[in-house]
CSV table of C-alpha atoms in Angstrom, one decimal:
chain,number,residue,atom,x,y,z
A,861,UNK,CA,14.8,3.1,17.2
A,862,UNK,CA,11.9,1.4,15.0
A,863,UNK,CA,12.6,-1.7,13.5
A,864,UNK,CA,10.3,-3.4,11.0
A,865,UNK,CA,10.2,-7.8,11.6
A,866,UNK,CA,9.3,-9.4,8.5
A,867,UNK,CA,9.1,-13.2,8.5
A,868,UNK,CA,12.7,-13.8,6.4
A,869,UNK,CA,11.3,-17.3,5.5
A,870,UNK,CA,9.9,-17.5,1.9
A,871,UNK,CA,5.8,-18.5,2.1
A,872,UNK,CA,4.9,-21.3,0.1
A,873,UNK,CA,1.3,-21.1,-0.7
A,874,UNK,CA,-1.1,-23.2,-2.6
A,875,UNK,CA,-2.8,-21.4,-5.9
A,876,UNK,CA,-6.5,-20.3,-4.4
A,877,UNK,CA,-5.9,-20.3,-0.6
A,878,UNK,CA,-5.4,-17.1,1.3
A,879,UNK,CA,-1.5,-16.3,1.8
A,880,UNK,CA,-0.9,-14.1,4.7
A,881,UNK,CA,2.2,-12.0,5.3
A,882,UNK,CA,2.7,-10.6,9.0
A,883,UNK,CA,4.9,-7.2,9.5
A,884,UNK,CA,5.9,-6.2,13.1
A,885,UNK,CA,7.1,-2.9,14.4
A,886,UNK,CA,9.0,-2.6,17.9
A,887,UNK,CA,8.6,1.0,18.6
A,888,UNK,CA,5.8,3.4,18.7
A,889,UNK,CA,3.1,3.4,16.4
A,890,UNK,CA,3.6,5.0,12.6
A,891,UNK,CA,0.5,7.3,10.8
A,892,UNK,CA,1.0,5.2,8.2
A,893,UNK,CA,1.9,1.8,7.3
A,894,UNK,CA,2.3,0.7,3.7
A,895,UNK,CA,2.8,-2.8,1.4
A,896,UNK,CA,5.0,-2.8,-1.4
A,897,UNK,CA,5.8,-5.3,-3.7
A,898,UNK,CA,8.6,-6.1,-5.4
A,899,UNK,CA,9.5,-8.4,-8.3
A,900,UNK,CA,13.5,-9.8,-8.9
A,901,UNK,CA,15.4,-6.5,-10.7
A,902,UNK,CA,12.3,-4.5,-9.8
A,903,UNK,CA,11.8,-1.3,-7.9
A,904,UNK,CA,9.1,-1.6,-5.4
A,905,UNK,CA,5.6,-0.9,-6.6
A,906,UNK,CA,3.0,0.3,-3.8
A,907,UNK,CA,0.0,-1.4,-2.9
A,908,UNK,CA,-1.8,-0.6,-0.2
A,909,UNK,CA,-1.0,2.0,2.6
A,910,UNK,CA,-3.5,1.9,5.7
A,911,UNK,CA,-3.4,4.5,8.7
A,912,UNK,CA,-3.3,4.0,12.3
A,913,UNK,CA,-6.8,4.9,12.9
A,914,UNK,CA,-7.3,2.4,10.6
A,915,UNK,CA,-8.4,-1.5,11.1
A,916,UNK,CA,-8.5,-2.4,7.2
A,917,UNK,CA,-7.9,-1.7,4.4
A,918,UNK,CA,-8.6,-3.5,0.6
A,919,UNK,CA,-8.2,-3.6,-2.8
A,920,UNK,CA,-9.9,-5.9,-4.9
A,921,UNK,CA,-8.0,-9.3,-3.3
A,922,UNK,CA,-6.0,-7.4,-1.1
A,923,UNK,CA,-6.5,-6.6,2.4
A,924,UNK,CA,-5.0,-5.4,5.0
A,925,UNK,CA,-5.0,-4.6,8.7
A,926,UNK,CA,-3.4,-2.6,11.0
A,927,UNK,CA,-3.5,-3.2,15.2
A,928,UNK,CA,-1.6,-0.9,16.8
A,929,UNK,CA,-2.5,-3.0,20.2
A,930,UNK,CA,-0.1,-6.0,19.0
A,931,UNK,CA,1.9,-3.6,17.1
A,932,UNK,CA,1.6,-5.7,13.7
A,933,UNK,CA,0.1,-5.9,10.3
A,934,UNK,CA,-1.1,-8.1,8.5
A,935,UNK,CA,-1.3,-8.6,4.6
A,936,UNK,CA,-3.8,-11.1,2.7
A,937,UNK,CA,-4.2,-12.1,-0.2
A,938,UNK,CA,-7.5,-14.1,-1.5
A,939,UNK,CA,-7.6,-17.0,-4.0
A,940,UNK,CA,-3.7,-16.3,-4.5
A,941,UNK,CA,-2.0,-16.8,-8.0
A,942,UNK,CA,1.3,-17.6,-9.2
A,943,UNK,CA,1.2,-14.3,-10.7
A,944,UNK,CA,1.4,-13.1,-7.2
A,945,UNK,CA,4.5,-15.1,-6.3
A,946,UNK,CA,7.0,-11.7,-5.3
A,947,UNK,CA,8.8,-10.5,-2.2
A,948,UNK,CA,5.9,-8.4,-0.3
A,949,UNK,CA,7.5,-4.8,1.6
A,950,UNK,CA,6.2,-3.9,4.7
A,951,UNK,CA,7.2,-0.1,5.3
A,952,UNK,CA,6.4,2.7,7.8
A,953,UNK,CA,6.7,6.4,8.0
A,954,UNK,CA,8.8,7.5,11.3
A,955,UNK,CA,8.7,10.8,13.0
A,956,UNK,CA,10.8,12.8,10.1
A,957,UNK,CA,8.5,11.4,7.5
A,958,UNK,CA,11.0,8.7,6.3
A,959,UNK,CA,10.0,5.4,5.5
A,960,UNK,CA,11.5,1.9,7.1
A,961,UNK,CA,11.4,-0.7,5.5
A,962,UNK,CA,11.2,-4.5,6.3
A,963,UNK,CA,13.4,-6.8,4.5
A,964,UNK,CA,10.3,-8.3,2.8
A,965,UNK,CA,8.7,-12.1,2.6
A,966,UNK,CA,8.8,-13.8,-0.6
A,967,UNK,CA,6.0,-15.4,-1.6
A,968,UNK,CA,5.9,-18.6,-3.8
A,969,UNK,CA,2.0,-19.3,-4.8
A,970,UNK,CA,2.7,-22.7,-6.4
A,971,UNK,CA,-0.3,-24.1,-8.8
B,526,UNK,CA,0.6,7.0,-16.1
B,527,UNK,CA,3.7,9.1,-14.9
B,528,UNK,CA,6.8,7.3,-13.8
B,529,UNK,CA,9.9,7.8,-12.4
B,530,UNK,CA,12.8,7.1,-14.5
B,531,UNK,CA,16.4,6.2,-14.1
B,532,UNK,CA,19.8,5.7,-16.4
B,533,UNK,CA,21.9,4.3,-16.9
B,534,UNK,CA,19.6,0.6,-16.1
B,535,UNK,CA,23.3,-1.0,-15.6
B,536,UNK,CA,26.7,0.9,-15.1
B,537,UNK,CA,29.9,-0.8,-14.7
B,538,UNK,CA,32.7,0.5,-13.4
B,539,UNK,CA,36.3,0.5,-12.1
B,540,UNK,CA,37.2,1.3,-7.9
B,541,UNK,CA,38.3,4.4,-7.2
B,542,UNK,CA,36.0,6.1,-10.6
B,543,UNK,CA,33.3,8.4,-10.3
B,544,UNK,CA,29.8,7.5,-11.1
B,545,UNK,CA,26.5,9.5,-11.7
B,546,UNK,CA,23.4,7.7,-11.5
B,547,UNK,CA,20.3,9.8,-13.0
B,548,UNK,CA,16.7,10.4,-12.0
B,549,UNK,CA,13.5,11.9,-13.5
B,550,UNK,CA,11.4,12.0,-10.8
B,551,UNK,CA,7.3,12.3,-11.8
B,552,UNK,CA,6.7,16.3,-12.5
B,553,UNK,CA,4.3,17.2,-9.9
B,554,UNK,CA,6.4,15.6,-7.0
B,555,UNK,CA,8.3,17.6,-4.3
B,556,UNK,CA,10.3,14.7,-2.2
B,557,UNK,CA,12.6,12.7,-3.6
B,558,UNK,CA,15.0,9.9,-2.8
B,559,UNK,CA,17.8,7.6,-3.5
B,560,UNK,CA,17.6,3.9,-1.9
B,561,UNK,CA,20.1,1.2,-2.3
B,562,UNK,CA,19.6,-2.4,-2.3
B,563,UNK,CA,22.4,-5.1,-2.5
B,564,UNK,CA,21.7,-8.3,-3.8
B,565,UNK,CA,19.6,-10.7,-1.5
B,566,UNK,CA,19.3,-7.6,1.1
B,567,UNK,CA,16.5,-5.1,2.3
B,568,UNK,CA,16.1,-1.8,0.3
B,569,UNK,CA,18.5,1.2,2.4
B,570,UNK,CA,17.5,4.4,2.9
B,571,UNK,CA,20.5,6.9,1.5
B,572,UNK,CA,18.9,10.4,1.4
B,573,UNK,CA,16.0,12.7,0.9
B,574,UNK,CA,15.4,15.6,-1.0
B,575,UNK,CA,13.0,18.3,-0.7
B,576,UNK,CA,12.8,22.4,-1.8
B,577,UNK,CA,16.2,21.7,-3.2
B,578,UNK,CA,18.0,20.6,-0.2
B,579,UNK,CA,18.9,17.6,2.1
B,580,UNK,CA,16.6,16.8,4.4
B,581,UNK,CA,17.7,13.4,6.3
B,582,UNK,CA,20.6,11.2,4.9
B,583,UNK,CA,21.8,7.7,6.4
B,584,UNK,CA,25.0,6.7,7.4
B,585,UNK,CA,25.7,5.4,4.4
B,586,UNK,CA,25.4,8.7,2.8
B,587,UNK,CA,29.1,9.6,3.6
B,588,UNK,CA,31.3,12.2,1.9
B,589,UNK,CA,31.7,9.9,-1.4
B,590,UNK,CA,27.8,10.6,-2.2
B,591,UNK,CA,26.4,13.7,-3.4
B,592,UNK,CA,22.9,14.5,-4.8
B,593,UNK,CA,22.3,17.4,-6.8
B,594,UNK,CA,18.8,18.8,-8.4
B,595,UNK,CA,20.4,20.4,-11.2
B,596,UNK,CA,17.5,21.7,-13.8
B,597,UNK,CA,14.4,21.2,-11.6
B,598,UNK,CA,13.5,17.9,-13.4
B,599,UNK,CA,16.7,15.5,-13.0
B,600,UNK,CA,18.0,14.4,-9.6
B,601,UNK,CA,21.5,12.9,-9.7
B,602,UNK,CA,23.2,10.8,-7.5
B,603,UNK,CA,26.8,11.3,-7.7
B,604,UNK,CA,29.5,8.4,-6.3
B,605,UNK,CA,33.1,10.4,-6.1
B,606,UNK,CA,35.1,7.3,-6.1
B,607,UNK,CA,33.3,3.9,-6.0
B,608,UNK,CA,34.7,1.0,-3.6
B,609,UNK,CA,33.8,-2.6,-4.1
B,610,UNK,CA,31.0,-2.6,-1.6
B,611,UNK,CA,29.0,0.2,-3.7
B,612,UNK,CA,27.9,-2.6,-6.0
B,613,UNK,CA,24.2,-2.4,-5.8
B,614,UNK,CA,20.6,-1.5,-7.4
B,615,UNK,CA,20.1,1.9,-6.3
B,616,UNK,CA,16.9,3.2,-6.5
B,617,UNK,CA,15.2,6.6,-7.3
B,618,UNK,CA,12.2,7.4,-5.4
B,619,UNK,CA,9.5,10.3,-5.4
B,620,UNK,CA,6.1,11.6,-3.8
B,621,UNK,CA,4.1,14.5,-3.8
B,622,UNK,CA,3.5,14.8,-0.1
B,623,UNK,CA,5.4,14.1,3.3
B,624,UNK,CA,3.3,10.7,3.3
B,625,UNK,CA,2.0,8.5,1.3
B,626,UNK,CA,2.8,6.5,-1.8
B,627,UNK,CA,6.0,6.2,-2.9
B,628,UNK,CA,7.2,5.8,-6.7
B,629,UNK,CA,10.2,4.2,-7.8
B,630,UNK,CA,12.3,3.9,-10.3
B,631,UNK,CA,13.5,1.0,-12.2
B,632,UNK,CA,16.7,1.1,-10.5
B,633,UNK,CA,20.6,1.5,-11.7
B,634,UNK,CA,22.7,-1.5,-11.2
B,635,UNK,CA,26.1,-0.6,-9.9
B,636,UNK,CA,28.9,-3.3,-10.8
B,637,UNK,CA,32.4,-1.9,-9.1
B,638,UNK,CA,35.2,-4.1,-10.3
């Protein structure tokens, strides 16, 4: 069955550089991948959803790719901000069009 | 903007009680969802809902849950008799289409004691 890996390790980043989440799938290779982002208490709040015949995808500082070669996707985000500090979802639609979700990555931009 | 909403934002309850978590999913929407989280852990898929039916449920969806899509705007999530281990933020979901964006809720805390 497909299993999402998200890097369990919070990702301390430095305010302004470039933080960059990873999300790897085992199995085949979803339509659509999608980031979410979720703040302590919160419900998740989409971002960005890229498909597979897809390489990249952004919004505004956001960007992401998708390689279906390495099975993996990356998220970026440019001249970070603490504001941005969160726990980043990486999810994917399987064959009955449910999603599966990654456990997330927090994300600690510090200033 | 349209939103999903949820009550009660924080329920607590005894083990063994019945609790009914409620939804108003964003109008124009045909799929909906419930998702669990426990503290510290990844958000779990319970069950989908579309043209008033189930359409996939996990294994954690046993006989204790039930969902129900009473009056075409609220979508309930019904606990028959809460254990311990049902203490979580559960999570209402929608979207207009098989794919794409997903909109959740603010989430019900559920404290069993």
């Amino acid at each position: 069955s497909q299993k999402i890996e998200q890097n369990s390790e919070a990702l301390n980043i430095q305010e302004g550089k470039t933080a960059t989440l990873t999300c790897n799938y085992t199995n085949y290779s979803p339509a659509y991948l999608q980031w979410y982002r979720q703040d302590p208490g919160r419900g998740p709040v989409f971002l960005l959803l890229i498909r597979e015949n897809e390489k990249e995808k952004r919004k505004e500082r956001l960007k992401v790719t998708f390689d279906t070669t390495l099975k993996q996707s990356l998220f970026h985000i440019t001249a970070s901000q603490p504001a941005d500090s969160a726990t980043y979802l990486c999810a994917l639609d399987d064959s009955n069009y449910q999603l599966i979700w990654g456990a997330g990555t927090k994300l600690i931009i510090k200033p | 903007e349209p939103e999903v909403t949820q009550t009660p934002s924080h329920q607590v309850t005894q083990m063994g009680q019945e609790v009914i978590l409620r939804c108003v999913p964003i109008s124009n929407h045909l799929y909906f969802y419930w998702y669990r989280q426990i503290l510290g852990q990844k958000v779990e898929f319970l069950v989908s809902f579309y043209n008033n039916e189930i359409s996939e449920k996990s294994e954690i969806f046993d006989d204790q849950f039930s969902v129900e899509r009473p009056d075409g705007s609220n979508f309930t999530l019904k606990i028959r008799s809460t254990k311990l281990e049902d203490s979580a933020m559960y999570f209402c979901a929608s979207r207009q289409g098989q794919h794409g964006e997903l909109f959740f809720g603010e989430g019900s805390r559920l404290t069993v004691l």
